PDB file of C-alpha atoms in Angstrom:
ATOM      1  CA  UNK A   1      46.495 -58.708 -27.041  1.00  0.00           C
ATOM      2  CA  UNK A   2      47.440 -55.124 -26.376  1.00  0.00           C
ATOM      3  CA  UNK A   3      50.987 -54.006 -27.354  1.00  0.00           C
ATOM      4  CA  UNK A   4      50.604 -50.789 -26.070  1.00  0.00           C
ATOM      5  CA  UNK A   5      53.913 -49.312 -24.424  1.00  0.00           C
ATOM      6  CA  UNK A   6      52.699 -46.460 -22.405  1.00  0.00           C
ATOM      7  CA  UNK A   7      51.267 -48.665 -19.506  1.00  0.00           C
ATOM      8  CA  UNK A   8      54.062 -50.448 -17.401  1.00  0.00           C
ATOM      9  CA  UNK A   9      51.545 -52.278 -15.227  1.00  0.00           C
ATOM     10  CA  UNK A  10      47.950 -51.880 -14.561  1.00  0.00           C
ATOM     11  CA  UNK A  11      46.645 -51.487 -10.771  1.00  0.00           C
ATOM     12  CA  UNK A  12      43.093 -53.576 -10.605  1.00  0.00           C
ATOM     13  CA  UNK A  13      40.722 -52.305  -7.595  1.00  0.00           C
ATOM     14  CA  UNK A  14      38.624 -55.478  -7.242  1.00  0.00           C
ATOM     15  CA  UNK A  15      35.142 -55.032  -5.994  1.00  0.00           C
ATOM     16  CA  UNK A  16      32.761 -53.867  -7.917  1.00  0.00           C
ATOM     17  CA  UNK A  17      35.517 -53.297 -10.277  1.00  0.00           C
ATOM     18  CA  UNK A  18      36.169 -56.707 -11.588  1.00  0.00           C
ATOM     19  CA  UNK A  19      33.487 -58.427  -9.511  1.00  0.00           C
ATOM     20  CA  UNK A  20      30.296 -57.507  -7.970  1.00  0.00           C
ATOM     21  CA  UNK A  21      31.117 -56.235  -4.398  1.00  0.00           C
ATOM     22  CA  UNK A  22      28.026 -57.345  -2.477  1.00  0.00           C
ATOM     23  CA  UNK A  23      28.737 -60.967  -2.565  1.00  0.00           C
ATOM     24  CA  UNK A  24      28.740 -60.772   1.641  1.00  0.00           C
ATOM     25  CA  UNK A  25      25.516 -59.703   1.728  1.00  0.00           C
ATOM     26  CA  UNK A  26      23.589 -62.625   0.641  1.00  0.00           C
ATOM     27  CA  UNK A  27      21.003 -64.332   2.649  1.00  0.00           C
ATOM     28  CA  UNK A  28      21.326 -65.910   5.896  1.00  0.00           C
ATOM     29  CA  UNK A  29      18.432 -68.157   6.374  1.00  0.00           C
ATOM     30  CA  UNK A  30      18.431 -67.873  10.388  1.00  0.00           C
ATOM     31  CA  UNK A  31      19.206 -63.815  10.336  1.00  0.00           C
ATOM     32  CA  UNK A  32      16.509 -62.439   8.371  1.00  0.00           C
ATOM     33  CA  UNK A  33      18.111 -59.078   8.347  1.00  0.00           C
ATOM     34  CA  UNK A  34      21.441 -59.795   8.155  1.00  0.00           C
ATOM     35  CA  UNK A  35      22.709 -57.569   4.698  1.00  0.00           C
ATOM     36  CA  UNK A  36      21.512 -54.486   6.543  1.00  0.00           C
ATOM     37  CA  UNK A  37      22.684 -55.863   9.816  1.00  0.00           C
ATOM     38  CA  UNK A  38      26.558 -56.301   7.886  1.00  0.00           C
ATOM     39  CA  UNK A  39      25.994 -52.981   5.985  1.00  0.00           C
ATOM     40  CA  UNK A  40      24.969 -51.397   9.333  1.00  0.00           C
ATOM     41  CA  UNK A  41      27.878 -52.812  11.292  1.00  0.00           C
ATOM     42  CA  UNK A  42      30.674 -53.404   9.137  1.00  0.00           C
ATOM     43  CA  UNK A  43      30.311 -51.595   5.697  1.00  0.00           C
ATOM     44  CA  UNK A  44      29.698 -48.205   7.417  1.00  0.00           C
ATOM     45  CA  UNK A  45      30.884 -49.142  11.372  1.00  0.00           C
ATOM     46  CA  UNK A  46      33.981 -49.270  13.099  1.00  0.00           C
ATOM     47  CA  UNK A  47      34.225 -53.042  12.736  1.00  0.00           C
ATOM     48  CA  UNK A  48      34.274 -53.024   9.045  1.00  0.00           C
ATOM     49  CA  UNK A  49      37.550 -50.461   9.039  1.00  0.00           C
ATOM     50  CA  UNK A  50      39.132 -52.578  11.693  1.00  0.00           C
ATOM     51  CA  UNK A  51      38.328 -55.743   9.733  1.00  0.00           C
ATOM     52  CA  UNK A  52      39.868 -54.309   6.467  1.00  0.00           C
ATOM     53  CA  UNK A  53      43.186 -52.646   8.198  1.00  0.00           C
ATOM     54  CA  UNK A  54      43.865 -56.398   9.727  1.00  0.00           C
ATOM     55  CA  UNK A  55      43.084 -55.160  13.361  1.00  0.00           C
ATOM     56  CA  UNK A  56      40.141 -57.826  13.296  1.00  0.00           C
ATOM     57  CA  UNK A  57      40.043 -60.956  11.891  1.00  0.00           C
ATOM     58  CA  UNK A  58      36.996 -62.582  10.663  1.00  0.00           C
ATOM     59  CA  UNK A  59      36.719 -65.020  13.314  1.00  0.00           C
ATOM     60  CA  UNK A  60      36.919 -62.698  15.129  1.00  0.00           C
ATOM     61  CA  UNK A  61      34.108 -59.801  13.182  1.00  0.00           C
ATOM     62  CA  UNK A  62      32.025 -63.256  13.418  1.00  0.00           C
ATOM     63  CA  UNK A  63      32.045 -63.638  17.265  1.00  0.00           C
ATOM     64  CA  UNK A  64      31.227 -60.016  17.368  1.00  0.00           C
ATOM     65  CA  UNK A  65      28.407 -60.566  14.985  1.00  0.00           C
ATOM     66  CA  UNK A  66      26.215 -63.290  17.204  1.00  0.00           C
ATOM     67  CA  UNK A  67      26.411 -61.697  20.335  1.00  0.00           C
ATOM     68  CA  UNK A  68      24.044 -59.211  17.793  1.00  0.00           C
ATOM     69  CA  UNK A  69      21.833 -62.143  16.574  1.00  0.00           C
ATOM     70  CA  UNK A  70      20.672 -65.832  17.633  1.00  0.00           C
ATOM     71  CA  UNK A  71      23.644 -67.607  16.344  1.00  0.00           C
ATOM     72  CA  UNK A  72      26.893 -69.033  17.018  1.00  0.00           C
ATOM     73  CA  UNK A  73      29.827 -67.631  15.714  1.00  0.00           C
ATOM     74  CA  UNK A  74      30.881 -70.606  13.610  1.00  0.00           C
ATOM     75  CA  UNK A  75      27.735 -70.613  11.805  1.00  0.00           C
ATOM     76  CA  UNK A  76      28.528 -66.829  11.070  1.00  0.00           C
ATOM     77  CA  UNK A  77      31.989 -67.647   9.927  1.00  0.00           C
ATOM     78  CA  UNK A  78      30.840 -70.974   7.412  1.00  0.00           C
ATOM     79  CA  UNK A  79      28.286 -68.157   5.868  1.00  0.00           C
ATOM     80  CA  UNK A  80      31.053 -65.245   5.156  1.00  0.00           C
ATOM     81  CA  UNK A  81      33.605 -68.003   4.043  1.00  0.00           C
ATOM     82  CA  UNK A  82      30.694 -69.381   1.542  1.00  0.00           C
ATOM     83  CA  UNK A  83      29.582 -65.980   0.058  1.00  0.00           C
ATOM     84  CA  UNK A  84      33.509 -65.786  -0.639  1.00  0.00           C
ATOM     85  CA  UNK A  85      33.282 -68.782  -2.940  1.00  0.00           C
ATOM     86  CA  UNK A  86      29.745 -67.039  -4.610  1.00  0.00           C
ATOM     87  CA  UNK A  87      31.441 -64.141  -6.244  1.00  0.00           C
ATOM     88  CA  UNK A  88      29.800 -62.740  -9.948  1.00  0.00           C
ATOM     89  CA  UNK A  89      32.316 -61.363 -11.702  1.00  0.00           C
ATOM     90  CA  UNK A  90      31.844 -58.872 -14.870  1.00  0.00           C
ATOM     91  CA  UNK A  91      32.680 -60.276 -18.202  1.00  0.00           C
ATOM     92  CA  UNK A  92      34.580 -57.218 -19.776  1.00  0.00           C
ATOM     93  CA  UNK A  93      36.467 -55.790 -16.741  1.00  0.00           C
ATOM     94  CA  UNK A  94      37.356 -60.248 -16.039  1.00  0.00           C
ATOM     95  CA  UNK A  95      38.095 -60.896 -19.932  1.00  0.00           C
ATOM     96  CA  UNK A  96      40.026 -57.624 -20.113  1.00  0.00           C
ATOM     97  CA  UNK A  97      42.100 -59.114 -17.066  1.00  0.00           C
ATOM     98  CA  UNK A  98      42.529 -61.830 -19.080  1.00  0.00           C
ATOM     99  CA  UNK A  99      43.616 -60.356 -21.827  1.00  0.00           C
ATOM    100  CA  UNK A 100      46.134 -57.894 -21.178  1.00  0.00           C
ATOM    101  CA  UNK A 101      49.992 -58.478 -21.523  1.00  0.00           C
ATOM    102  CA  UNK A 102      51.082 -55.657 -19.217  1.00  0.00           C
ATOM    103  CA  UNK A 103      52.390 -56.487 -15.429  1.00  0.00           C
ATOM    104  CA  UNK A 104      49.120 -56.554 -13.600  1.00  0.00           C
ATOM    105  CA  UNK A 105      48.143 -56.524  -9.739  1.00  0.00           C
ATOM    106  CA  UNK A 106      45.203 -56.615  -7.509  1.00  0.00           C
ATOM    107  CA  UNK A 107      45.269 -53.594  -5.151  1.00  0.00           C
ATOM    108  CA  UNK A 108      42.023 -54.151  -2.902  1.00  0.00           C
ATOM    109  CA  UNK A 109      40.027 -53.057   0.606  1.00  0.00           C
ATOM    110  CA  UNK A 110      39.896 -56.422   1.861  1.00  0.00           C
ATOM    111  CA  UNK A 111      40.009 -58.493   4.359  1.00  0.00           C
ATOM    112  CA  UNK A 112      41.824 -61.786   5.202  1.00  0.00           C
ATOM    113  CA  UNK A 113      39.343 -63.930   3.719  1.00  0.00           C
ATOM    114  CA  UNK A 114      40.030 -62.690   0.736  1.00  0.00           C
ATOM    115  CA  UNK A 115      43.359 -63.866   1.124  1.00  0.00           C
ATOM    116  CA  UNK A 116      42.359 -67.186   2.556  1.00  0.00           C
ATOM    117  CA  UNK A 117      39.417 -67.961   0.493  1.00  0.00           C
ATOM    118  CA  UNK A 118      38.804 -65.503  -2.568  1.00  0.00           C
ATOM    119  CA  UNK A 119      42.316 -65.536  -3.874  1.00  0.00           C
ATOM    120  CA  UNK A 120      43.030 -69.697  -4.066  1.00  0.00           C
ATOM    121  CA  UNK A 121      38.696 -70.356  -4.961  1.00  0.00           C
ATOM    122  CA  UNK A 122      39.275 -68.093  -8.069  1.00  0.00           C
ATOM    123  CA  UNK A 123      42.777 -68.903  -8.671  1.00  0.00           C
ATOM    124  CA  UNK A 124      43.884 -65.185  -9.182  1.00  0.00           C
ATOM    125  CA  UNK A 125      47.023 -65.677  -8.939  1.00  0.00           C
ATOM    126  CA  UNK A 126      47.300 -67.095 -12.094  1.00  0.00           C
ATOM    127  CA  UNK A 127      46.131 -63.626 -13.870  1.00  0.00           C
ATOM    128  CA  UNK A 128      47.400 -61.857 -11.594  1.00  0.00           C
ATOM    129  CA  UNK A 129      51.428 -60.896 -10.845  1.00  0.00           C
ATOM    130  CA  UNK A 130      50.984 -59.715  -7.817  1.00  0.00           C
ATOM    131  CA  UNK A 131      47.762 -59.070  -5.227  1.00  0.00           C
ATOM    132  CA  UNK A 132      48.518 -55.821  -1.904  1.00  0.00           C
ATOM    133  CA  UNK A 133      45.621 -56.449   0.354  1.00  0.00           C
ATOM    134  CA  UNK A 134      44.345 -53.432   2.927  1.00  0.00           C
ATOM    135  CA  UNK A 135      44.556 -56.182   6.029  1.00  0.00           C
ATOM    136  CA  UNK A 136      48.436 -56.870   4.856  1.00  0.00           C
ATOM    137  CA  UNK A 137      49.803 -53.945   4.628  1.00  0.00           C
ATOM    138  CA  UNK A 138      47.101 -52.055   7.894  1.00  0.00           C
ATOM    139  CA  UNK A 139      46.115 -49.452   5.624  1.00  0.00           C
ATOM    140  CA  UNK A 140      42.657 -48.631   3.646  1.00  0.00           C
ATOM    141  CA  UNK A 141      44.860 -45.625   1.438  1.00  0.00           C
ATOM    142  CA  UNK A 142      44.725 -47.298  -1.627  1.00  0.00           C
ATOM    143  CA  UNK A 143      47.315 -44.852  -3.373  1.00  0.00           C
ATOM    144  CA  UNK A 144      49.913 -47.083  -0.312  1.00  0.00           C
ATOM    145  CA  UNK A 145      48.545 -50.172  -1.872  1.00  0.00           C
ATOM    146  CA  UNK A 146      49.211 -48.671  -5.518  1.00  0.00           C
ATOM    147  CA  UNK A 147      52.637 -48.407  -4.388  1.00  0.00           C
ATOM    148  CA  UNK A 148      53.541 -51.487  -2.769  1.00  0.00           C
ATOM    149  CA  UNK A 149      51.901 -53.206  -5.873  1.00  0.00           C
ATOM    150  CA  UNK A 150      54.116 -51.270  -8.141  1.00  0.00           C
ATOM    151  CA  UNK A 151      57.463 -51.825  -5.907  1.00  0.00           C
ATOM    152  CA  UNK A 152      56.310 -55.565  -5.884  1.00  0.00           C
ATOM    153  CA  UNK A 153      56.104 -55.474  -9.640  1.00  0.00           C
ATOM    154  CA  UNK A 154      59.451 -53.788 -10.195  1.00  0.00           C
ATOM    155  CA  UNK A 155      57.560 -50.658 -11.509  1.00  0.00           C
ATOM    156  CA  UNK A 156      58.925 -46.851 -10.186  1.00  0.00           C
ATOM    157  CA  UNK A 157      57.045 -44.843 -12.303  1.00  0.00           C
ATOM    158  CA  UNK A 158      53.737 -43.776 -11.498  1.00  0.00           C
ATOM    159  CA  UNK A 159      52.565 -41.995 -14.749  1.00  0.00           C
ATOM    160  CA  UNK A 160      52.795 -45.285 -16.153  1.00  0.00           C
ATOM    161  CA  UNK A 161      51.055 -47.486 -13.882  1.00  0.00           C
ATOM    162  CA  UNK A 162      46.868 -47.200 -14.882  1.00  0.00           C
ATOM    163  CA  UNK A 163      44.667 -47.817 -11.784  1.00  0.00           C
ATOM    164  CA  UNK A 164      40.847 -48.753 -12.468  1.00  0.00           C
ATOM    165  CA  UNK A 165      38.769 -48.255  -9.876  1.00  0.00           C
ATOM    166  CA  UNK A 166      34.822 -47.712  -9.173  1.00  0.00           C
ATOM    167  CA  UNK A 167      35.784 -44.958  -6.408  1.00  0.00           C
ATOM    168  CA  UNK A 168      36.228 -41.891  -7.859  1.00  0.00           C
ATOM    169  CA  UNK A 169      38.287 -40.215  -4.990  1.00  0.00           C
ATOM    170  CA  UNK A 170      40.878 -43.154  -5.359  1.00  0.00           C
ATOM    171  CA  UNK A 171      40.973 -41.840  -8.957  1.00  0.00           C
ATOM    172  CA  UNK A 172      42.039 -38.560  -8.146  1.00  0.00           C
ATOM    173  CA  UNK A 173      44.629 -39.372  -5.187  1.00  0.00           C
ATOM    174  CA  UNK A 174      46.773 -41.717  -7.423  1.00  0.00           C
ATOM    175  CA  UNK A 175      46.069 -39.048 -10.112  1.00  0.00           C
ATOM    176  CA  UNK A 176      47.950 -36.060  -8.076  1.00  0.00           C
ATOM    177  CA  UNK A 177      50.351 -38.389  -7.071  1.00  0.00           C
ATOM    178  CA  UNK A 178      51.328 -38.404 -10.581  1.00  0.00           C
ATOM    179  CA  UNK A 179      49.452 -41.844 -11.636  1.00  0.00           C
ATOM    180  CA  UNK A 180      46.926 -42.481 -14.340  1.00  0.00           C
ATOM    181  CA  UNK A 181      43.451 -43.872 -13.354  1.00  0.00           C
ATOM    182  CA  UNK A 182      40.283 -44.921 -15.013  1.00  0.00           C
ATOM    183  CA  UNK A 183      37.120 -44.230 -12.994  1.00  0.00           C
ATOM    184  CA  UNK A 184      35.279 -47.439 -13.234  1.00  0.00           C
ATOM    185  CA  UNK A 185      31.474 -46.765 -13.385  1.00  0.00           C
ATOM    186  CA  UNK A 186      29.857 -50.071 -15.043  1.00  0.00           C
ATOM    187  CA  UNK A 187      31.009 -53.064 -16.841  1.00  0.00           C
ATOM    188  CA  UNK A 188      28.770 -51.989 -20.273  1.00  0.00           C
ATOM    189  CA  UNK A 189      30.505 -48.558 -20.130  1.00  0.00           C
ATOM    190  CA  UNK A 190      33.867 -50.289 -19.675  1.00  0.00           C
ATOM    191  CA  UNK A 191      33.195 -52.898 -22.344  1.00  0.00           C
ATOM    192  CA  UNK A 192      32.663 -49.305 -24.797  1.00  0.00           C
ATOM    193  CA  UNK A 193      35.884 -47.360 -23.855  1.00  0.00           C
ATOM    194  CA  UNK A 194      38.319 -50.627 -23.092  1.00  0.00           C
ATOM    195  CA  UNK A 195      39.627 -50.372 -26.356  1.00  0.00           C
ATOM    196  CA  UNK A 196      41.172 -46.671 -26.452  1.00  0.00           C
ATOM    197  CA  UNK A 197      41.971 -47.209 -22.817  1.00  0.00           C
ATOM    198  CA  UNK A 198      43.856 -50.590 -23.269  1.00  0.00           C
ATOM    199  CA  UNK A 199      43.540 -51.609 -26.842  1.00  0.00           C
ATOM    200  CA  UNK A 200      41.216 -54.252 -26.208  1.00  0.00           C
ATOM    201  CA  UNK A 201      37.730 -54.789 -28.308  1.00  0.00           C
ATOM    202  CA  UNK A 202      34.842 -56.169 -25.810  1.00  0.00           C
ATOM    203  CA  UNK A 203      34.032 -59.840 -25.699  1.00  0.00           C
ATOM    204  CA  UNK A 204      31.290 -60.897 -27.464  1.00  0.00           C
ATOM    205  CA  UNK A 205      30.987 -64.422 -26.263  1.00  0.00           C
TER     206      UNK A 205
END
């Protein structure tokens, strides 16, 4: 366990930070295109922000969806709701988690299914103190969600709350707003540096 004082709590982006982000994209037996049909439409579309900002909920995205394709909306909905129980998580970023005795929250782009399913199907609340959400708090800044996570974890200064995320631009917001950040870039380069940056060795299980 890490003893290290400098850190009052550490700020966890979640995909492809802790957990492979392209868990929505996995087949759909009666869409045959459907990951570039989701990338297309909600990854890099307008539905996708409004889905994440809590402006569109995924009942909603999902009746959207199958006026696009041959299928119902429900059958649209089951699929996203069972690719949120099919997450692969990385073993150093998830036994670093798991690890650390600093105040620690979840500050993610999401929407509510990750609330509704992600959160209670992987029990993160339980190594997590606290998890801000993008369709909460109708924002995709994450340096807001930084904040909120911090206020929620009874933290008020920045340059000691660490946020690791894969986007580097995230890096470098919280960074001139006075936080410290870790550009996450892959789980084997993580495992490497974890220990100067949190005083952790790599698992070896």
């Amino acid at each position: 366990m890490n003893n290290d004082s400098t850190f009052e709590c550490v700020l966890w982006d979640f995909g492809d930070t802790i957990a492979d982000q392209g868990w929505m994209l996995k087949s759909l037996p009666d869409v045959p295109n459907w990951s570039e049909l989701f990338v297309e439409k909600v990854w890099n579309g307008a539905w996708g922000q409004s889905w994440f900002k809590g402006e569109l909920s995924s009942i909603q995205l999902s009746e959207l969806l199958s006026e696009l394709v041959d299928l119902e909306a429900g059958k649209i909905f089951e699929h996203m709701e069972l690719c949120s129980r099919d997450i692969v998580f990385f073993k150093n970023a998830f036994f670093a988690v798991k690890e650390l005795n600093f105040p620690q929250a979840i500050v993610t782009v999401n929407p509510d299914l990750f609330s509704s399913v992600v959160e209670e199907e992987y029990s993160l609340q339980s190594y997590f103190d606290t998890i801000v959400t993008s369709w909460e708090q109708k924002t995709l800044d994450k340096s807001v969600l930084c904040d909120k996570a911090m206020s929620m974890l009874g933290s008020t200064n920045r340059k000691k709350a660490l946020l690791i995320d894969n986007i580097e631009e995230n890096i470098k917001h919280w960074e001139l707003m006075g936080g410290r950040g870790y550009h996450f870039q892959n789980d084997e380069l993580f495992g490497y540096e974890m220990s100067s940056l949190l005083g952790i060795r790599a698992s070896t299980m």
